[in-house]
XYZ file of C-alpha atoms in Angstrom:
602
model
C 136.967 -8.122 -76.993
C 137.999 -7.141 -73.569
C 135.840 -8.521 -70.774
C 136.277 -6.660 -67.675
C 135.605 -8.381 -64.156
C 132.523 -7.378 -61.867
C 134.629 -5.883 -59.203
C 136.380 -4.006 -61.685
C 133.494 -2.238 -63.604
C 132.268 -1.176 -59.838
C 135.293 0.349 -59.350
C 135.436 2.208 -62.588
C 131.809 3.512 -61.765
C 132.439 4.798 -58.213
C 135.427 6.496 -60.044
C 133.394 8.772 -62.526
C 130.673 9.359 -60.125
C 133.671 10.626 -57.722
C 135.689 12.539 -60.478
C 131.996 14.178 -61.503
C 130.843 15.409 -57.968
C 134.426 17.255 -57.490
C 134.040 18.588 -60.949
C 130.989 20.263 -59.857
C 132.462 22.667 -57.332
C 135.051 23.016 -59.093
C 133.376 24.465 -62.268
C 131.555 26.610 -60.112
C 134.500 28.187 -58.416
C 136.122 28.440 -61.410
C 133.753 30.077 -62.649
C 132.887 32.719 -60.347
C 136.210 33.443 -59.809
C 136.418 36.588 -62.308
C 132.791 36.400 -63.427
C 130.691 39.949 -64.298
C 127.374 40.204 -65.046
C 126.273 43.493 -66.304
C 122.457 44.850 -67.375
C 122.028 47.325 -70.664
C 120.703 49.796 -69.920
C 121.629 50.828 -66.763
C 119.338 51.310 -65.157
C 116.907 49.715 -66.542
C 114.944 51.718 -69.165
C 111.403 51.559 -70.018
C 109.808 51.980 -73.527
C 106.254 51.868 -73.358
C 104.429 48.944 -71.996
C 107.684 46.734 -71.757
C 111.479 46.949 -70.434
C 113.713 45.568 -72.789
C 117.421 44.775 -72.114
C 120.127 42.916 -72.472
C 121.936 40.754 -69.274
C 125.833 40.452 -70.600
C 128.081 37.685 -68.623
C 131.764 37.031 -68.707
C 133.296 34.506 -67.166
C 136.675 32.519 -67.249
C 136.937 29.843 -70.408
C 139.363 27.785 -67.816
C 135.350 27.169 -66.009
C 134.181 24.920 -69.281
C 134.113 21.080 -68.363
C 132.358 18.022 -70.977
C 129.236 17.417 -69.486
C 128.519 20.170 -67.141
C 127.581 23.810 -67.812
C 127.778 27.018 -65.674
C 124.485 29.440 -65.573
C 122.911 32.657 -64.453
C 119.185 32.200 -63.253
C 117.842 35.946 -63.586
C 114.693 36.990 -61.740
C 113.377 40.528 -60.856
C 112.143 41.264 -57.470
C 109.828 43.411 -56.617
C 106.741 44.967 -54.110
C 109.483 45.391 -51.323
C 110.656 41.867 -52.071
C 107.143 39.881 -52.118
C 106.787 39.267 -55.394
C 109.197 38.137 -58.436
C 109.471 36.950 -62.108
C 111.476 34.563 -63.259
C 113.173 35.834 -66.519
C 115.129 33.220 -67.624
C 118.654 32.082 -67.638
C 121.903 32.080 -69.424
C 123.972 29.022 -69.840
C 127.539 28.497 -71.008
C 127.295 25.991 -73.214
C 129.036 25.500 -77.222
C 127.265 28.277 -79.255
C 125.356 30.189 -76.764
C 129.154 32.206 -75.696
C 131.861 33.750 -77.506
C 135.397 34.514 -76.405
C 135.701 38.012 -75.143
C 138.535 40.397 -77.669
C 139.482 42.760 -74.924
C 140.423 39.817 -72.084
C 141.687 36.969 -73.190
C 141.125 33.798 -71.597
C 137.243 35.439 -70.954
C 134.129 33.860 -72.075
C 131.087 36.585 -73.035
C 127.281 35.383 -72.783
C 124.595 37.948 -74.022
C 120.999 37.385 -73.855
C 117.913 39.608 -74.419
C 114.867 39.751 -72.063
C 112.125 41.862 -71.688
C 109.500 42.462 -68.194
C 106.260 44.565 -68.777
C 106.161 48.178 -67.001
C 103.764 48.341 -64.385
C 104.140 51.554 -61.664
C 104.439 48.107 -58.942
C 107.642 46.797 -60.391
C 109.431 49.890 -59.427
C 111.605 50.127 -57.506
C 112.356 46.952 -57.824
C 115.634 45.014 -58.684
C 117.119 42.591 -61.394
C 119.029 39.562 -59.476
C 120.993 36.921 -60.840
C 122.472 33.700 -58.691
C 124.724 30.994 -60.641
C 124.357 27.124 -60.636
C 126.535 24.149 -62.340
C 124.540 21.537 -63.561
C 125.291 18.328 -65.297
C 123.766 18.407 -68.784
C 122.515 14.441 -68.529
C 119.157 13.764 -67.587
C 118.240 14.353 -64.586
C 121.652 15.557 -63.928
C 122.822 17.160 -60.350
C 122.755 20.992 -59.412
C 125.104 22.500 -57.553
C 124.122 26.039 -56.652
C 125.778 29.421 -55.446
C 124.592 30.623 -52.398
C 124.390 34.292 -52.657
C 122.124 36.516 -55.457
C 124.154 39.491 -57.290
C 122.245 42.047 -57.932
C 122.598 42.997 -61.472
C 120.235 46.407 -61.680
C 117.911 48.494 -59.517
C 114.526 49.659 -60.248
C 113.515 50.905 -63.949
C 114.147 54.036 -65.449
C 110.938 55.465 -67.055
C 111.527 57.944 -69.984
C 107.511 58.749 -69.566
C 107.496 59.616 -66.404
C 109.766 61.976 -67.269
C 108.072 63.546 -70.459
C 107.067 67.578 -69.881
C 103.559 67.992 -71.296
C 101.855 71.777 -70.608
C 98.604 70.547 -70.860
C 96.276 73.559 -73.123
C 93.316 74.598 -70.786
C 89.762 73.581 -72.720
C 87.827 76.083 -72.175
C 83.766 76.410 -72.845
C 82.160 77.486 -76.429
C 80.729 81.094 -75.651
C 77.053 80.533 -75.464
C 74.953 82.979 -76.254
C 70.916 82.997 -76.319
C 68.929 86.064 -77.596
C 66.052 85.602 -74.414
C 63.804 88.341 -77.087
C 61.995 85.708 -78.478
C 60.333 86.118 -81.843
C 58.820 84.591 -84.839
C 55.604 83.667 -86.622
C 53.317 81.426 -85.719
C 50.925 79.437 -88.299
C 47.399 78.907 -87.639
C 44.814 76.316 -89.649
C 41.407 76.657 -89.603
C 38.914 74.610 -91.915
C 35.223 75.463 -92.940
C 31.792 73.319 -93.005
C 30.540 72.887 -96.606
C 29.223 76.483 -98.166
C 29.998 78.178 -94.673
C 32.214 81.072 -93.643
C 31.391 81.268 -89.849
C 34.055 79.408 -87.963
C 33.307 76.447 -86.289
C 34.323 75.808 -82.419
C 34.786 72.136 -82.809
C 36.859 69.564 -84.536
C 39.299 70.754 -87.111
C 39.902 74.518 -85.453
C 42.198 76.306 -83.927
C 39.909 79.034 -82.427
C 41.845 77.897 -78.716
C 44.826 78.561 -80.185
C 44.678 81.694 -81.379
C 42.922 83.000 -78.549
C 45.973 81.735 -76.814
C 48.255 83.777 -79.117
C 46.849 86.999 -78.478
C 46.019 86.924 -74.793
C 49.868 85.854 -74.325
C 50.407 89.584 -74.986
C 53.228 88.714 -77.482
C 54.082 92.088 -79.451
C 52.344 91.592 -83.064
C 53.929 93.115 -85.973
C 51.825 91.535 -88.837
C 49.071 88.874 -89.548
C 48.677 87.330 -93.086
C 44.856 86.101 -93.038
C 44.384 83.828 -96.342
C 41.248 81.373 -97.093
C 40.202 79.328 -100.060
C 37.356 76.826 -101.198
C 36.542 73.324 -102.393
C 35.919 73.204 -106.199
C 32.510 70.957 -105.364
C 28.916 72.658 -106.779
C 28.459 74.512 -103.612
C 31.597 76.145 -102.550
C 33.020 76.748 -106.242
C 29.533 78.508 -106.858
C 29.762 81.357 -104.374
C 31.994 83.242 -105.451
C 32.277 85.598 -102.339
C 32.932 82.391 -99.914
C 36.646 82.888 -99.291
C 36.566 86.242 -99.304
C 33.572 85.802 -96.638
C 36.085 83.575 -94.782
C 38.630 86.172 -94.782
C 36.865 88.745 -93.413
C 35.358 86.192 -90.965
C 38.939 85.646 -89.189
C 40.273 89.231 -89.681
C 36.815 90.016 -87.932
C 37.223 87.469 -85.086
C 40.927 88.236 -84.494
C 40.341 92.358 -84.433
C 37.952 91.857 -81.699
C 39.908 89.194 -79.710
C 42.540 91.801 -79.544
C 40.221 95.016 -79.177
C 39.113 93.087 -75.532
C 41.913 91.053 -74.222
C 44.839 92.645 -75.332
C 46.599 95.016 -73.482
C 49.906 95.348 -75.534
C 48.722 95.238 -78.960
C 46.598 97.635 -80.597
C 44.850 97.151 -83.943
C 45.873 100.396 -85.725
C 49.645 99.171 -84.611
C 49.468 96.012 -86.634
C 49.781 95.412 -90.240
C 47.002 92.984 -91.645
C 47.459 91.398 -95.278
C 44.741 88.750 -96.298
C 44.470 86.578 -100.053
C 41.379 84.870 -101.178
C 42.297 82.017 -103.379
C 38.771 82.210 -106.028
C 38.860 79.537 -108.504
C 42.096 78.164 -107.968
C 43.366 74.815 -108.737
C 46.997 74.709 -107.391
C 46.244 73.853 -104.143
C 44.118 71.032 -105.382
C 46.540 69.215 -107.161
C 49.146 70.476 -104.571
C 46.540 67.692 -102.339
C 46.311 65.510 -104.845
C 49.882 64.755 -106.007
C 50.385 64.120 -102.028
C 47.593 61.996 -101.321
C 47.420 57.657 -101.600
C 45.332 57.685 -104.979
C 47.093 55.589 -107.555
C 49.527 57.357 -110.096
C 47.285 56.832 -112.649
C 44.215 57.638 -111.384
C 46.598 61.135 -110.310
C 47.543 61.323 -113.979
C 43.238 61.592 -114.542
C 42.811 64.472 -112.509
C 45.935 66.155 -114.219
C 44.639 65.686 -116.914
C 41.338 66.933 -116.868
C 42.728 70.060 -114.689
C 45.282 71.008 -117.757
C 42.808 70.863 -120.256
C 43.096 74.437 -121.629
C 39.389 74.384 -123.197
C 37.450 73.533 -120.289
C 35.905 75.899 -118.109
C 35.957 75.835 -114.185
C 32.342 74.240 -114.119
C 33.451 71.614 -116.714
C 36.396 70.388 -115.196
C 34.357 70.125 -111.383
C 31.687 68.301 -113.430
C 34.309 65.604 -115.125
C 35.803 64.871 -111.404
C 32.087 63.914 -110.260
C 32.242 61.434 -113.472
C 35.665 59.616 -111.985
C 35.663 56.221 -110.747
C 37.579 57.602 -107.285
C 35.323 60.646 -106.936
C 34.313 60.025 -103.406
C 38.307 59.836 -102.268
C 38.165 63.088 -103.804
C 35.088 64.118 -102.298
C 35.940 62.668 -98.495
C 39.767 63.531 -97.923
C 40.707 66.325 -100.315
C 37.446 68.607 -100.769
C 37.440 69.471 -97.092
C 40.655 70.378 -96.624
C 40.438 73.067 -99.227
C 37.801 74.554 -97.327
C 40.113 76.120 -95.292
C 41.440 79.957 -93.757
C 45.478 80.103 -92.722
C 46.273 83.058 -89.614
C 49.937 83.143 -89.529
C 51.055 86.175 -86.830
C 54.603 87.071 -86.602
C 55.632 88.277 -83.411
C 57.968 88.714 -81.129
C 57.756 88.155 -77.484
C 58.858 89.957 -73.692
C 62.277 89.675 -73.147
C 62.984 86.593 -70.910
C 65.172 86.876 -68.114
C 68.215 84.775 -66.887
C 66.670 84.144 -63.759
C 63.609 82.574 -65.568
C 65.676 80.820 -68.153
C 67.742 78.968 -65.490
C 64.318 77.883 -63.382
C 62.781 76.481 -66.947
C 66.300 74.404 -67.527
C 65.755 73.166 -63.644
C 62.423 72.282 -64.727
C 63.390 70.209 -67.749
C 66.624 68.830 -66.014
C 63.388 67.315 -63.058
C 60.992 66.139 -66.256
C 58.101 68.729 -65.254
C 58.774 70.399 -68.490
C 59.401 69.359 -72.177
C 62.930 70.250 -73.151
C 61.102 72.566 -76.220
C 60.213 74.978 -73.174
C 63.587 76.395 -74.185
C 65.455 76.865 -77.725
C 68.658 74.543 -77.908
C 70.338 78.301 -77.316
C 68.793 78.739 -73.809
C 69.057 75.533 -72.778
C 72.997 75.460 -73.596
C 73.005 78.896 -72.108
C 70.952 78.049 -68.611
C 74.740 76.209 -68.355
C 76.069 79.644 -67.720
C 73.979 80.475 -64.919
C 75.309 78.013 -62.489
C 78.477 77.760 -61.042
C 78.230 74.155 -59.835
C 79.623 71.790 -62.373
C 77.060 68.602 -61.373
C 74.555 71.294 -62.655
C 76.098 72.165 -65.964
C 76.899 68.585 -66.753
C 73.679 67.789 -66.443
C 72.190 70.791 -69.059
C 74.789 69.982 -71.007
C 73.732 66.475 -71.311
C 69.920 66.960 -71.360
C 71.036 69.777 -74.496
C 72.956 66.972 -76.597
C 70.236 64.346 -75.469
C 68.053 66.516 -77.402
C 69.995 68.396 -80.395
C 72.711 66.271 -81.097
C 74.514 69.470 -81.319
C 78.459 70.017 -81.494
C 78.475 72.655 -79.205
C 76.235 70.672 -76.196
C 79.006 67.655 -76.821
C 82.174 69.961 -76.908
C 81.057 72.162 -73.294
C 79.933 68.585 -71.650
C 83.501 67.708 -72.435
C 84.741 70.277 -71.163
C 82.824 69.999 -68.183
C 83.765 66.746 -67.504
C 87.652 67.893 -67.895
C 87.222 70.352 -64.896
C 85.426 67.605 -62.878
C 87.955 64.925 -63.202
C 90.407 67.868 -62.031
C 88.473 67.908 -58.814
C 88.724 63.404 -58.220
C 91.081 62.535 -55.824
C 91.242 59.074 -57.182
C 92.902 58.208 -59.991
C 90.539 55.638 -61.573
C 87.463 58.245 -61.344
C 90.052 60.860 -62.432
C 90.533 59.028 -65.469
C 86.639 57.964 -66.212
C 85.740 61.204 -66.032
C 88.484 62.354 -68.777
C 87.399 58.985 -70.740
C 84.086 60.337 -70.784
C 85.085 63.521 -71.704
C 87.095 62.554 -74.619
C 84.035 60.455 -76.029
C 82.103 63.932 -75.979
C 84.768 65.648 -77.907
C 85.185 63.238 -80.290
C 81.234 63.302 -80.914
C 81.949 67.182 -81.393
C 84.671 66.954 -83.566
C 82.623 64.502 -85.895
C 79.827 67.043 -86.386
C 82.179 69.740 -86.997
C 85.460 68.583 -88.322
C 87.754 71.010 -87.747
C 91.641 70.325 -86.036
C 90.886 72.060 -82.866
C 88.132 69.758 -81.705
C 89.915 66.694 -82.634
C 92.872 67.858 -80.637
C 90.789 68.303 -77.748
C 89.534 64.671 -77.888
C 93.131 63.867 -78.121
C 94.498 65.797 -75.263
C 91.670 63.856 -73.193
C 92.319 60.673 -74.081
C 95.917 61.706 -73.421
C 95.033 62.574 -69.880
C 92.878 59.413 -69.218
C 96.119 56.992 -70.393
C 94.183 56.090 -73.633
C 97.204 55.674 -75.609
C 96.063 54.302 -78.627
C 92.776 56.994 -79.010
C 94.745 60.042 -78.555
C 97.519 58.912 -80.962
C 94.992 58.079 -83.323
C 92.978 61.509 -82.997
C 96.041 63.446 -83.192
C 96.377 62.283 -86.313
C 92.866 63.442 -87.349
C 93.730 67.111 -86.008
C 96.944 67.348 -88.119
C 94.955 65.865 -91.476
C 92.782 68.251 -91.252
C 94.823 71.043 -90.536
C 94.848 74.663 -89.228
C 96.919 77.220 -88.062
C 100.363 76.917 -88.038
C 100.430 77.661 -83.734
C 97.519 75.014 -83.406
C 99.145 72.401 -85.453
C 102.620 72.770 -83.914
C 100.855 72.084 -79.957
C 99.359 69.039 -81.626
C 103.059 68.174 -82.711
C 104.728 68.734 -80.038
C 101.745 66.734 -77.804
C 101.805 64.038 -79.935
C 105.600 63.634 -79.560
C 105.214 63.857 -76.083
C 102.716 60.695 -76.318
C 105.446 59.020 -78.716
C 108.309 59.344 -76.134
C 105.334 57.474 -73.216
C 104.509 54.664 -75.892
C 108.440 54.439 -76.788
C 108.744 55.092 -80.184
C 111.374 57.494 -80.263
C 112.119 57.857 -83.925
C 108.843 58.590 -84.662
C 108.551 61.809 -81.462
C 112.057 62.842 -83.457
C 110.242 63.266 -86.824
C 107.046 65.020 -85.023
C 109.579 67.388 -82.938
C 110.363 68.638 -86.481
C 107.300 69.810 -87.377
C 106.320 71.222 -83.662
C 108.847 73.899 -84.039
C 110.652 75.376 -81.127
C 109.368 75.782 -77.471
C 110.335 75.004 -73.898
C 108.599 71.429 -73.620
C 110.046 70.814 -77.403
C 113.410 71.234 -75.913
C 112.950 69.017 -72.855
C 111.537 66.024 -74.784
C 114.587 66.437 -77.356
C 116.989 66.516 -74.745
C 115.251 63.197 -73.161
C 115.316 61.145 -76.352
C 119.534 62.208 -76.764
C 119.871 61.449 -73.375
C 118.898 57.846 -73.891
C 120.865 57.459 -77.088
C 123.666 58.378 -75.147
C 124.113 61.741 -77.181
C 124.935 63.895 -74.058
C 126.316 67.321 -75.992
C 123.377 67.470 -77.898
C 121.080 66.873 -74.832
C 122.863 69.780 -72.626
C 122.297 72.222 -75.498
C 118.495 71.041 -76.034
C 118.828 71.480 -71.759
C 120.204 75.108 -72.065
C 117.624 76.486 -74.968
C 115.046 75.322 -72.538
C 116.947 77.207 -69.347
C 116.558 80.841 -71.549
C 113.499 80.294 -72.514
C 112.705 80.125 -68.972
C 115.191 81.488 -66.543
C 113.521 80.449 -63.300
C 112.278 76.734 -63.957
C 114.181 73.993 -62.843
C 113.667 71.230 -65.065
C 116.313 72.352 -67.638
C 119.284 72.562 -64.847
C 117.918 68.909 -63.624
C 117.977 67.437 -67.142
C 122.041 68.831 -67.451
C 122.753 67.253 -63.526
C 121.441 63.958 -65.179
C 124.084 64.385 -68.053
C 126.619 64.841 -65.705
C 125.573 61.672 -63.440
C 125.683 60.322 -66.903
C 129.379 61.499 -67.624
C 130.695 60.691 -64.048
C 131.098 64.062 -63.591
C 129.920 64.554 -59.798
C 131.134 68.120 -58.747
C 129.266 69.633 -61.905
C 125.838 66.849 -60.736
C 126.287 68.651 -56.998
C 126.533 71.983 -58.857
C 123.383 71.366 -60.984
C 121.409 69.799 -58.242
C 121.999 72.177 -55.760
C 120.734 75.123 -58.459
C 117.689 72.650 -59.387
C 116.703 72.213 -56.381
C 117.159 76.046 -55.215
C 114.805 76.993 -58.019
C 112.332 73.987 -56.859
C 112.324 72.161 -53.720
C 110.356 69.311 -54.887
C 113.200 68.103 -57.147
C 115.138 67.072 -53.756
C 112.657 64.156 -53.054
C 112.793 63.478 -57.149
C 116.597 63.136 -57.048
C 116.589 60.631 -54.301
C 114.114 58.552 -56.103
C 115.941 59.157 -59.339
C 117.894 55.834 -60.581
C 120.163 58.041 -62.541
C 121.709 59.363 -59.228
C 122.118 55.281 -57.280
C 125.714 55.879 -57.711
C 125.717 58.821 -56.092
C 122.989 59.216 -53.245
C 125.587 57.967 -50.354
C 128.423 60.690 -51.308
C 128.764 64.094 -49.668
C 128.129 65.898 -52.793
C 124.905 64.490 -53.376
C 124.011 65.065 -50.017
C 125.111 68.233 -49.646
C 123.361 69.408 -53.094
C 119.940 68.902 -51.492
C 120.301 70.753 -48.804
């Protein structure tokens, strides 16, 4: 065994520590000597919520050292250099590198990350500074001074995504303001009596009502009946006394207060019921006597071999008689007017005051038919107004056509919001209405409506999910290739572009069709296939730019800068807005300091 001296094992100690702190530096300059750090994409490329990529590092294998590791500390910076997440890093140690086969001598790092897309991280840019660091614990760092900046901003495919939004227009409404129908009129009898009574039980108010309201009279069905007890059943004229008691007391109301109607102009049909015992059990069978003591009166109303008399004499001999005689006997003492009519034709302008009414609570909502009400919409041009029918009408009715025009409504009013958070409550709202719609009547067309404003309001998951509705249902071929082509358009935003590649199939051909193509093969890389998706667009439509931008972004792509100035300077010809987009445009960083670019926007 070798037993060194004290002196000597301080000596060997302030050796290592010395050998260790030059090895530091060195590894470090060794390292960066030669070193490349590149992003994939570049730039940056959104999918969705999230930015995935890949960070790939070379640097020199000469760099490794036992004990000590080189690294890359990646961070993105962004809000004008204020705020900044820290990604993560990448460290040359055994297993995390492989040896480069195009440089030899090279060592290659690649690691994955991923940052979420928010509009605040861009622009914004992906930095990377090295370190050395000894790998024991608490081990020293040694770190490079000065960040490399690895990528700039991210691109955003959905930003980019062309979407011709279909206008929603209103349901056609439509009220007949001729009013008509027939109105039905109870009256009821004292015991034995045919005059009509001008307290509890009668309608007399009503009716005068009815015919002083002028309302044009086209026919009134008088009919009257009587109880089968000893006193009605016995006079055998009573009903028809009760018939000709309300025929008598409506000619005369109309003879003196009617000034539109004339009794030789209106048809009168009246029906005694004499000895009949339908109605009765009609009462019966819907009254709270006991089944069986119901099955009693059947039977002893179906016996063929009884007379009338007999069979009132054997229901005075049931237990339940005075049920019998209390709640049923004196409603079959009764006379029915029903008058069918039809009434002045109402006006718009008094059809829109009665909705104003309703809207303010001084009238029921019944002082119009669901038709009107919907229809009072019409007569206003200010949308706070119509939203407000709208909603008072599906308040009431529940109906699909109230919940699709209130959508609607609420599409043109988030139009008007200057704001984008109201904007998009307002097309929230409306898609909630159109989805209520399209669940009372199921067709494709409504359900693509509550997808396109879901779609508006950023709703991702509730327009994918009611596109799918519109295209189970089906329709017409034009209908169900916009719903295609929309939902693809949504697929490219949520970054699932397989899936926007399958629906593109079915949507058929068409100028945003070719756009969104051309932007999925542009970020595969497929650049040929993109500039002829790019040039079906262009003759489709001559004059727009978008086509000739989309084919200046292949050539930025292909390092081809006199055909980008070429392109540019046609794009932005045909649009001048597309000068400010190209500056912004990440595709173009290389470019935006050379004369061409410059020049192009002119």
């Amino acid at each position: 065994m070798i037993n060194f001296s004290r002196p000597f094992a301080h000596s060997l100690l302030f050796t290592t520590l010395l050998l260790s702190a030059c090895a530091l530096p060195r590894v470090l300059k060794q390292a960066e000597t030669g070193r490349t750090v590149t992003a994939r994409p570049t730039p940056l490329m959104a999918s969705g919520e999230s930015v995935p990529f890949e960070v790939i590092a070379k640097v020199p294998a000469q760099h490794l050292h036992k004990g000590i590791a080189y690294e890359l500390l990646l961070r993105y910076r962004y809000e004008h250099g204020l705020r900044e997440d820290t990604l993560g890093r990448i460290t040359f140690t055994s297993g995390n590198y492989v040896y480069d086969d195009e440089k030899k001598g090279q060592l290659v790092a690649i690691q994955k990350f991923i940052i979420p897309n928010t509009p605040g991280r861009n622009p914004g840019e992906l930095l990377a500074h090295a370190q050395v660091r000894e790998l024991k614990k608490n081990g020293r760092v040694l770190r490079a001074t000065d960040d490399v900046r690895v990528a700039r901003g991210i691109a955003d495919p959905a930003r980019l995504v062309t979407r011709e939004d279909t206008v929603l227009t209103f349901l056609p409404e439509r009220a007949n303001n001729t009013m008509s129908g027939t109105r039905v009129l109870p009256f009821f009898f004292d015991e034995n009596q045919w005059f009509i009574r001008g307290y509890l039980g009668t309608n007399v108010q009503a009716l005068e009502d009815l015919i002083d309201a002028n309302q044009e009279t086209k026919q009134v069905l008088i009919i009257a009946g009587h109880s089968p007890d000893s006193l009605d059943a016995h006079n055998r004229l009573l009903a028809s006394k009760r018939v000709r008691m309300l025929l008598y007391y409506y000619k005369q109301r109309v003879k003196n207060f009617s000034y539109l109607n004339r009794v030789e102009e209106i048809k009168f049909d009246t029906l005694a019921h004499t000895r009949k015992w339908d109605t009765f059990l009609g009462k019966v069978m819907t009254s709270a006597l006991k089944p069986e003591q119901m099955d009693s009166v059947v039977t002893i109303i179906n016996d063929t071999k009884g007379t009338f008399e007999q069979k009132e004499k054997a229901l005075h001999r049931l237990t339940f008689f005075d049920y019998l005689e209390q709640y049923i006997y004196p409603v079959l003492r009764f006379g029915t007017v029903a008058v069918t009519y039809s009434a002045p034709k109402r006006f718009d302008s008094e059809v829109y005051l009665l909705s104003k009414k309703i809207m303010d609570k001084q009238v029921e909502a019944d002082a119009l038919t669901p038709e009107e009400l919907r229809y009072s919409a019409t007569l206003t041009p200010l949308l706070a107004e119509k939203q407000r029918i709208y909603e008072t009408a599906a308040a009431n009715t529940n109906s699909w056509e109230a919940f699709h025009n209130l959508g609607v409504v609420l599409l043109q009013r988030a139009e008007k919001e200057p704001t984008d958070k109201i904007r998009k409550a307002y097309y929230r709202r409306a898609g909630v209405n159109f989805t209520l719609a399209a669940h009372r009547n199921p067709t494709a067309e409504f359900f693509y409506h509550a997808a396109t404003a879901y779609h508006r309001a950023g709703d991702r998951l509730e327009a994918l999910q009611n596109y799918d509705y519109a295209i189970k249902l089906g329709g017409e071929r034009p209908l169900l290739r916009k719903i295609f082509s929309d939902r693809a358009a949504l697929e490219i935003e949520v970054g699932q572009p397989d899936e926007a590649l399958r629906s593109l199939e079915y949507a058929g051909p068409s100028y945003q069709n070719a756009l969104n193509r051309g932007l999925i093969l542009v970020g595969r890389e497929g650049y040929e296939s993109a500039l002829e998706q790019y040039r079906y667009a262009q003759q489709l439509r001559p004059t727009a730019a978008a086509p000739v931008y989309g084919m200046a972004v292949v050539a930025a792509r292909q390092k081809d800068e006199a055909a980008l100035g070429q392109l540019l300077k046609q794009a932005v010809a045909l649009d001048r807005t597309y000068a400010q987009r190209a500056v912004e445009d990440l595709e173009f960083q290389d470019y935006a300091q050379g004369t061409v670019f410059r020049d192009a926007l002119r």
